Coordinates of C-alpha atoms in Angstrom, one line a residue:
M1 CA -0.2 -0.4 0.1
V2 CA 1.4 3.6 -0.6
Q3 CA -0.1 6.3 1.1
E4 CA 1.1 10.0 1.2
K5 CA 0.3 12.9 3.0
V6 CA -2.0 15.5 1.8
I7 CA -0.2 19.0 1.7
V8 CA -2.5 22.0 0.6
S9 CA -1.2 24.1 -2.0
T10 CA -2.0 27.4 -3.7
R11 CA -0.7 26.5 -6.6
P12 CA -2.6 26.0 -10.2
L13 CA -5.0 23.3 -10.2
Q14 CA -3.1 19.9 -9.6
W15 CA -4.3 16.2 -9.2
K16 CA -2.3 13.6 -7.1
C17 CA -3.2 10.0 -5.9
V18 CA -2.7 9.4 -2.0
E19 CA -3.6 6.2 -1.8
S20 CA -2.9 2.9 -3.8
R21 CA -3.7 -0.4 -2.9
A22 CA -4.3 -4.1 -4.0
D23 CA -6.6 -5.8 -1.7
S24 CA -7.0 -9.3 -4.6
K25 CA -6.5 -10.1 -8.3
R26 CA -10.3 -8.8 -8.5
L27 CA -10.7 -5.7 -6.0
Y28 CA -7.6 -2.7 -6.5
Y29 CA -8.7 1.1 -5.1
G30 CA -7.1 4.5 -5.3
R31 CA -7.7 7.8 -3.5
F32 CA -7.1 11.1 -5.6
I33 CA -7.2 14.3 -4.4
L34 CA -7.8 17.4 -7.2
A35 CA -6.8 21.3 -5.9
P36 CA -7.2 23.8 -5.6
L37 CA -10.9 24.4 -6.6
M38 CA -13.2 27.6 -6.5
R39 CA -16.1 27.1 -4.0
G40 CA -18.4 24.4 -5.6
Q41 CA -16.3 23.3 -8.5
A42 CA -15.4 20.3 -5.7
E43 CA -19.2 19.4 -6.3
T44 CA -19.7 20.0 -10.3
I45 CA -16.2 17.7 -11.5
G46 CA -17.0 15.0 -8.4
I47 CA -20.7 14.2 -9.2
A48 CA -19.2 13.9 -13.3
M49 CA -16.1 12.0 -12.6
R50 CA -18.5 9.8 -10.8
R51 CA -21.3 9.2 -13.5
A52 CA -18.2 9.1 -15.8
L53 CA -16.6 6.4 -13.9
L54 CA -19.0 4.1 -13.4
G55 CA -21.3 4.6 -16.8
E56 CA -18.5 5.2 -19.8
I57 CA -15.5 2.6 -18.8
E58 CA -16.2 0.4 -21.1
G59 CA -15.6 -3.4 -19.6
T60 CA -15.2 -7.2 -21.1
C61 CA -17.5 -9.9 -20.5
I62 CA -18.4 -13.2 -20.9
T63 CA -22.2 -12.6 -22.8
R64 CA -23.1 -15.9 -24.0
A65 CA -22.3 -19.9 -23.3
K66 CA -23.4 -23.0 -25.9
S67 CA -22.8 -26.5 -25.1
D68 CA -24.9 -29.6 -26.7
K69 CA -24.6 -31.5 -23.9
I70 CA -27.3 -28.9 -21.8
P71 CA -30.5 -30.0 -21.8
H72 CA -31.8 -26.3 -20.6
E73 CA -30.0 -23.3 -18.6
Y74 CA -31.5 -25.1 -15.3
S75 CA -31.0 -28.6 -15.7
T76 CA -28.1 -30.5 -14.4
I77 CA -25.3 -32.9 -15.8
V78 CA -24.2 -36.2 -14.7
G79 CA -20.2 -36.0 -13.0
I80 CA -20.8 -32.0 -12.8
Q81 CA -21.2 -31.2 -9.1
E82 CA -22.8 -27.6 -9.9
S83 CA -26.0 -26.8 -11.8
V84 CA -26.3 -25.2 -15.6
H85 CA -27.7 -21.9 -13.6
E86 CA -24.7 -21.9 -11.5
I87 CA -22.2 -22.0 -14.4
L88 CA -23.9 -19.8 -15.9
M89 CA -23.2 -17.6 -13.2
N90 CA -19.8 -18.2 -12.0
L91 CA -19.2 -17.4 -15.5
K92 CA -20.3 -14.1 -15.5
E93 CA -17.6 -13.4 -12.3
I94 CA -15.0 -13.7 -14.8
V95 CA -12.8 -10.8 -15.4
L96 CA -11.0 -10.3 -18.5
R97 CA -9.4 -7.3 -20.3
S98 CA -8.9 -6.6 -23.5
N99 CA -8.4 -4.0 -26.0
L100 CA -11.2 -6.2 -28.1
Y101 CA -14.1 -4.3 -30.7
G102 CA -17.4 -6.1 -30.6
T103 CA -17.7 -9.6 -30.0
C104 CA -15.0 -12.6 -30.4
D105 CA -14.9 -16.8 -29.1
A106 CA -13.2 -18.8 -26.6
S107 CA -13.8 -22.2 -25.6
I108 CA -13.1 -25.0 -22.7
C109 CA -12.3 -28.2 -23.1
I110 CA -11.7 -30.2 -20.7
K111 CA -12.1 -33.9 -19.0
G112 CA -12.6 -35.8 -15.7
P113 CA -12.9 -35.3 -13.0
R114 CA -11.1 -32.8 -12.4
Y115 CA -11.6 -28.6 -11.4
V116 CA -11.8 -25.9 -14.5
T117 CA -10.9 -23.0 -13.3
A118 CA -10.9 -19.5 -15.5
H119 CA -7.1 -21.0 -16.6
D120 CA -9.0 -23.5 -18.8
I121 CA -10.8 -21.1 -21.0
I122 CA -9.4 -20.8 -25.0
V123 CA -9.3 -16.8 -25.4
P124 CA -7.5 -15.2 -28.3
P125 CA -4.1 -13.5 -27.7
F126 CA -5.8 -9.9 -27.4
V127 CA -8.1 -11.0 -24.4
E128 CA -6.0 -11.7 -21.0
I129 CA -8.0 -13.6 -17.5
V130 CA -6.9 -11.1 -14.8
D131 CA -7.5 -13.6 -12.3
K132 CA -7.1 -17.1 -13.5
T133 CA -8.5 -18.8 -10.6
Q134 CA -11.8 -17.7 -10.8
H135 CA -13.9 -21.1 -10.5
I136 CA -16.6 -22.4 -13.0
A137 CA -17.0 -25.7 -12.0
N138 CA -16.4 -29.2 -10.3
L139 CA -16.4 -32.7 -12.7
T140 CA -16.6 -35.7 -10.1
E141 CA -16.6 -38.2 -13.1
P142 CA -14.3 -38.8 -16.2
I143 CA -17.1 -36.6 -18.3
N144 CA -16.0 -34.3 -21.3
L145 CA -17.2 -30.9 -21.0
C146 CA -17.4 -28.5 -23.7
I147 CA -18.1 -24.8 -23.6
E148 CA -18.3 -22.7 -26.4
L149 CA -18.5 -18.8 -25.4
E150 CA -18.9 -15.9 -26.4
I151 CA -16.8 -12.3 -25.5
E152 CA -17.9 -9.4 -25.9
R153 CA -16.6 -5.5 -25.2
N154 CA -18.8 -3.0 -24.3
R155 CA -20.7 -0.5 -21.5
G156 CA -23.1 -0.1 -18.7
Y157 CA -25.4 -3.2 -18.1
C158 CA -26.7 -5.6 -21.0
I159 CA -29.5 -8.3 -20.6
K160 CA -29.2 -10.7 -23.7
A161 CA -32.4 -12.1 -24.5
Q162 CA -31.9 -15.9 -26.3
K163 CA -31.6 -15.2 -30.4
N164 CA -32.3 -18.7 -31.4
F165 CA -33.8 -21.9 -29.4
Q166 CA -32.7 -24.3 -31.7
N167 CA -29.3 -24.0 -31.4
V168 CA -28.9 -24.4 -27.4
S169 CA -27.0 -21.1 -26.5
Y170 CA -27.5 -19.4 -23.8
P171 CA -27.2 -15.3 -22.8
I172 CA -25.2 -14.2 -19.7
E173 CA -26.5 -10.6 -18.4
A174 CA -23.3 -9.0 -18.6
I175 CA -21.6 -6.3 -16.8
F176 CA -19.9 -4.7 -18.5
M177 CA -18.2 -1.8 -15.2
P178 CA -14.8 -2.5 -14.3
V179 CA -14.8 0.5 -11.5
R180 CA -16.9 -1.5 -8.3
N181 CA -17.8 1.4 -6.9
A182 CA -16.6 5.8 -6.9
N183 CA -17.3 8.2 -4.2
H184 CA -15.9 11.5 -3.5
S185 CA -15.9 14.3 -1.0
I186 CA -15.2 17.3 -0.1
H187 CA -12.6 19.2 1.6
S188 CA -13.2 23.0 2.2
Y189 CA -10.4 25.5 3.5
V190 CA -9.3 29.4 3.4
N191 CA -6.3 30.1 2.0
G192 CA -6.0 33.8 3.1
N193 CA -9.4 35.8 2.0
E194 CA -11.0 33.2 0.1
K195 CA -12.3 30.3 0.8
Q196 CA -11.2 27.0 -1.9
E197 CA -11.8 23.2 -1.4
L198 CA -9.8 20.0 -2.4
L199 CA -12.1 17.2 -4.2
F200 CA -10.9 13.1 -3.2
L201 CA -12.2 10.8 -5.2
E202 CA -12.4 6.8 -4.4
I203 CA -12.2 4.4 -7.0
W204 CA -12.4 0.9 -6.5
T205 CA -12.1 -1.2 -9.8
N206 CA -12.2 -5.1 -10.5
G207 CA -8.9 -5.3 -11.8
S208 CA -9.1 -5.4 -15.4
L209 CA -8.5 -1.7 -14.7
T210 CA -6.3 -0.2 -12.2
P211 CA -8.3 3.5 -10.3
R212 CA -5.1 5.4 -12.3
E213 CA -6.5 3.5 -15.7
A214 CA -9.8 4.0 -15.0
L215 CA -9.7 8.3 -14.1
H216 CA -7.6 8.8 -16.8
E217 CA -10.0 7.1 -19.5
A218 CA -13.5 8.4 -17.3
S219 CA -11.7 11.5 -18.1
R220 CA -11.2 11.5 -21.8
N221 CA -14.5 10.2 -22.6
L222 CA -15.9 13.3 -20.7
I223 CA -13.7 15.9 -22.2
D224 CA -15.1 14.3 -25.8
L225 CA -18.7 14.6 -24.9
F226 CA -17.7 18.4 -24.3
I227 CA -15.4 18.8 -27.4
P228 CA -19.1 19.7 -29.4
F229 CA -19.8 22.4 -27.2
L230 CA -15.7 23.9 -27.7
N231 CA -16.6 23.8 -31.5
A232 CA -20.3 25.7 -31.6
E233 CA -18.5 29.1 -31.9
K234 CA -16.9 27.8 -35.6
E235 CA -20.5 26.9 -37.2
N236 CA -21.3 29.8 -39.7
F237 CA -24.4 30.8 -39.2
H238 CA -25.8 32.3 -42.5
L239 CA -29.8 34.1 -41.4
E240 CA -30.7 33.7 -45.1
N241 CA -30.7 30.5 -45.1
N242 CA -33.3 29.3 -42.9
Q243 CA -36.4 31.9 -43.9
P244 CA -39.5 30.9 -43.8
K245 CA -40.3 29.1 -47.3
G246 CA -43.7 30.7 -49.3
N247 CA -45.8 34.1 -49.3
L248 CA -47.2 34.4 -45.6
P249 CA -49.5 37.4 -45.0
F250 CA -49.2 40.8 -41.7
F251 CA -46.3 39.2 -40.4
N252 CA -43.3 38.0 -39.7
F253 CA -40.9 38.4 -36.8
H254 CA -37.7 37.3 -38.8
D255 CA -38.8 40.3 -41.4
R256 CA -38.9 43.1 -38.5
L257 CA -35.3 41.6 -37.7
E258 CA -34.2 42.7 -40.7
K259 CA -35.0 45.6 -40.6
T260 CA -33.6 46.5 -37.2
S261 CA -29.7 47.2 -36.4
K262 CA -27.1 44.7 -37.1
T263 CA -25.8 45.5 -33.7
K264 CA -26.4 42.2 -32.7
N265 CA -24.1 39.0 -33.7
E266 CA -26.7 36.7 -35.0
I267 CA -24.5 33.8 -33.9
A268 CA -24.8 34.7 -30.5
L269 CA -29.0 34.4 -30.5
K270 CA -28.3 31.1 -31.2
Y271 CA -27.8 30.9 -28.2
I272 CA -29.8 33.5 -26.3
F273 CA -32.9 30.6 -24.6
I274 CA -35.8 32.1 -23.9
D275 CA -36.1 31.0 -20.8
Q276 CA -33.5 33.5 -20.0
S277 CA -36.4 36.2 -20.7
E278 CA -39.0 37.6 -18.8
L279 CA -42.2 35.5 -20.5
P280 CA -44.8 34.3 -18.7
P281 CA -45.2 30.4 -17.6
K282 CA -47.8 29.6 -20.3
V283 CA -46.2 31.5 -23.3
Y284 CA -43.0 30.0 -22.2
N285 CA -44.5 26.5 -22.2
C286 CA -46.4 27.2 -25.7
L287 CA -43.5 28.3 -27.2
K288 CA -41.0 25.2 -25.8
K289 CA -43.7 22.6 -27.0
C290 CA -43.8 23.9 -30.6
N291 CA -39.8 23.9 -30.4
I292 CA -38.9 27.4 -29.7
N293 CA -36.5 27.3 -28.1
T294 CA -33.8 30.6 -28.4
L295 CA -34.3 34.7 -28.9
L296 CA -33.5 33.6 -32.8
D297 CA -36.1 30.7 -32.7
L298 CA -38.9 33.2 -32.2
L299 CA -36.9 35.7 -34.5
N300 CA -37.3 32.6 -37.4
T301 CA -41.5 32.3 -36.6
N302 CA -44.2 32.7 -38.6
Q303 CA -47.2 33.8 -39.2
E304 CA -48.6 30.1 -39.7
D305 CA -46.1 28.4 -36.7
F306 CA -48.1 30.9 -34.0
K307 CA -51.7 30.1 -35.8
K308 CA -50.7 26.4 -35.0
I309 CA -49.8 27.1 -30.5
K310 CA -52.7 25.5 -29.1
D311 CA -54.3 28.5 -27.1
F312 CA -52.2 31.1 -28.4
R313 CA -53.4 34.7 -28.1
K314 CA -52.8 38.3 -28.7
E315 CA -52.0 38.7 -25.7
D316 CA -49.2 36.5 -25.4
L317 CA -48.0 38.0 -28.7
K318 CA -47.9 41.1 -26.3
H319 CA -45.5 39.7 -24.1
I320 CA -43.1 38.2 -26.9
M321 CA -43.2 41.4 -28.9
D322 CA -42.2 43.3 -25.0
V323 CA -39.3 40.7 -24.9
L324 CA -37.9 41.7 -28.1
K325 CA -38.7 45.2 -27.9
K326 CA -36.5 44.2 -24.2
E327 CA -33.5 43.3 -25.7
K328 CA -34.0 45.5 -28.7
L329 CA -33.8 43.7 -31.6
F330 CA -37.6 44.6 -32.0
P331 CA -39.1 48.5 -33.4
D332 CA -41.4 50.3 -31.9
I333 CA -43.8 49.6 -34.3
F334 CA -46.5 47.5 -33.2
L335 CA -47.7 44.9 -35.0
S336 CA -50.9 43.6 -36.4
F337 CA -53.0 41.3 -35.1
E338 CA -56.2 40.8 -37.4
W339 CA -55.5 37.0 -37.4
L340 CA -55.8 36.7 -33.6
T341 CA -59.0 38.7 -33.3

């Protein structure tokens, strides 16, 4: 076991492994610290990292077994101490490590009497058995046990239905999560006149990954999820390509936008959401139901679209106009309400 003292530092944000141990081949533990953080940041990072550790990391499991000698899942076989169901549950617990993409085949071919362990599984070279002493079955008589296995790499929890009842193959409920548990805790301290926080992350894995590897992979997966938001400002928005088609009488908010000054950036309008405006709840809910989420969506909405909104009234349109005028997106000219009367 490796353990170090935690020293609070005022240096730029850094992380460090303060404790690491292997309780067994299938249980690793690691404790990490991230500091210094501003108030509230530790909770944000802690929740996101815990969810990523438990749900975003891929693992490798046995997902299907097939044998001609097995009549059904809850049967027993003469010469084998365990029932078929117990053997499938033991196969479910086998811990594997791989760089597999998709699925691959493995097998067990053993003659008794003897104990059958994970060491007896014949796997491809890119699949590694973490603990080869894991028990599978006990053959008490000189019989042959041949089982074909399917190995898959995935994430989360997977329940597979039996595809074909004629091929005598049995699905195994797979838990692909290599992280058994993850906790975070927050410790606050005062640095001068500023209150700062330290984030502690505790990670337990099944041995197919070390806690350090799990933390690295979870962080990378989180970054991949947020990359599209980093590229949002690079999108070129062409307003003319989003004009509604057809001749629509009376008014169109987009037409009014063309008459206003161009001091507002069109891209900025795309990221100003209507929930940031002082709209009544009824109006807000009506707009959301019609997929009007931003001010740009609102400005591009035409008369026909408003007519389709259930229970939309002239007073509701006035509320929208007031919001646009407050945002300096609308001239001091009232629209025609003939279609609402």
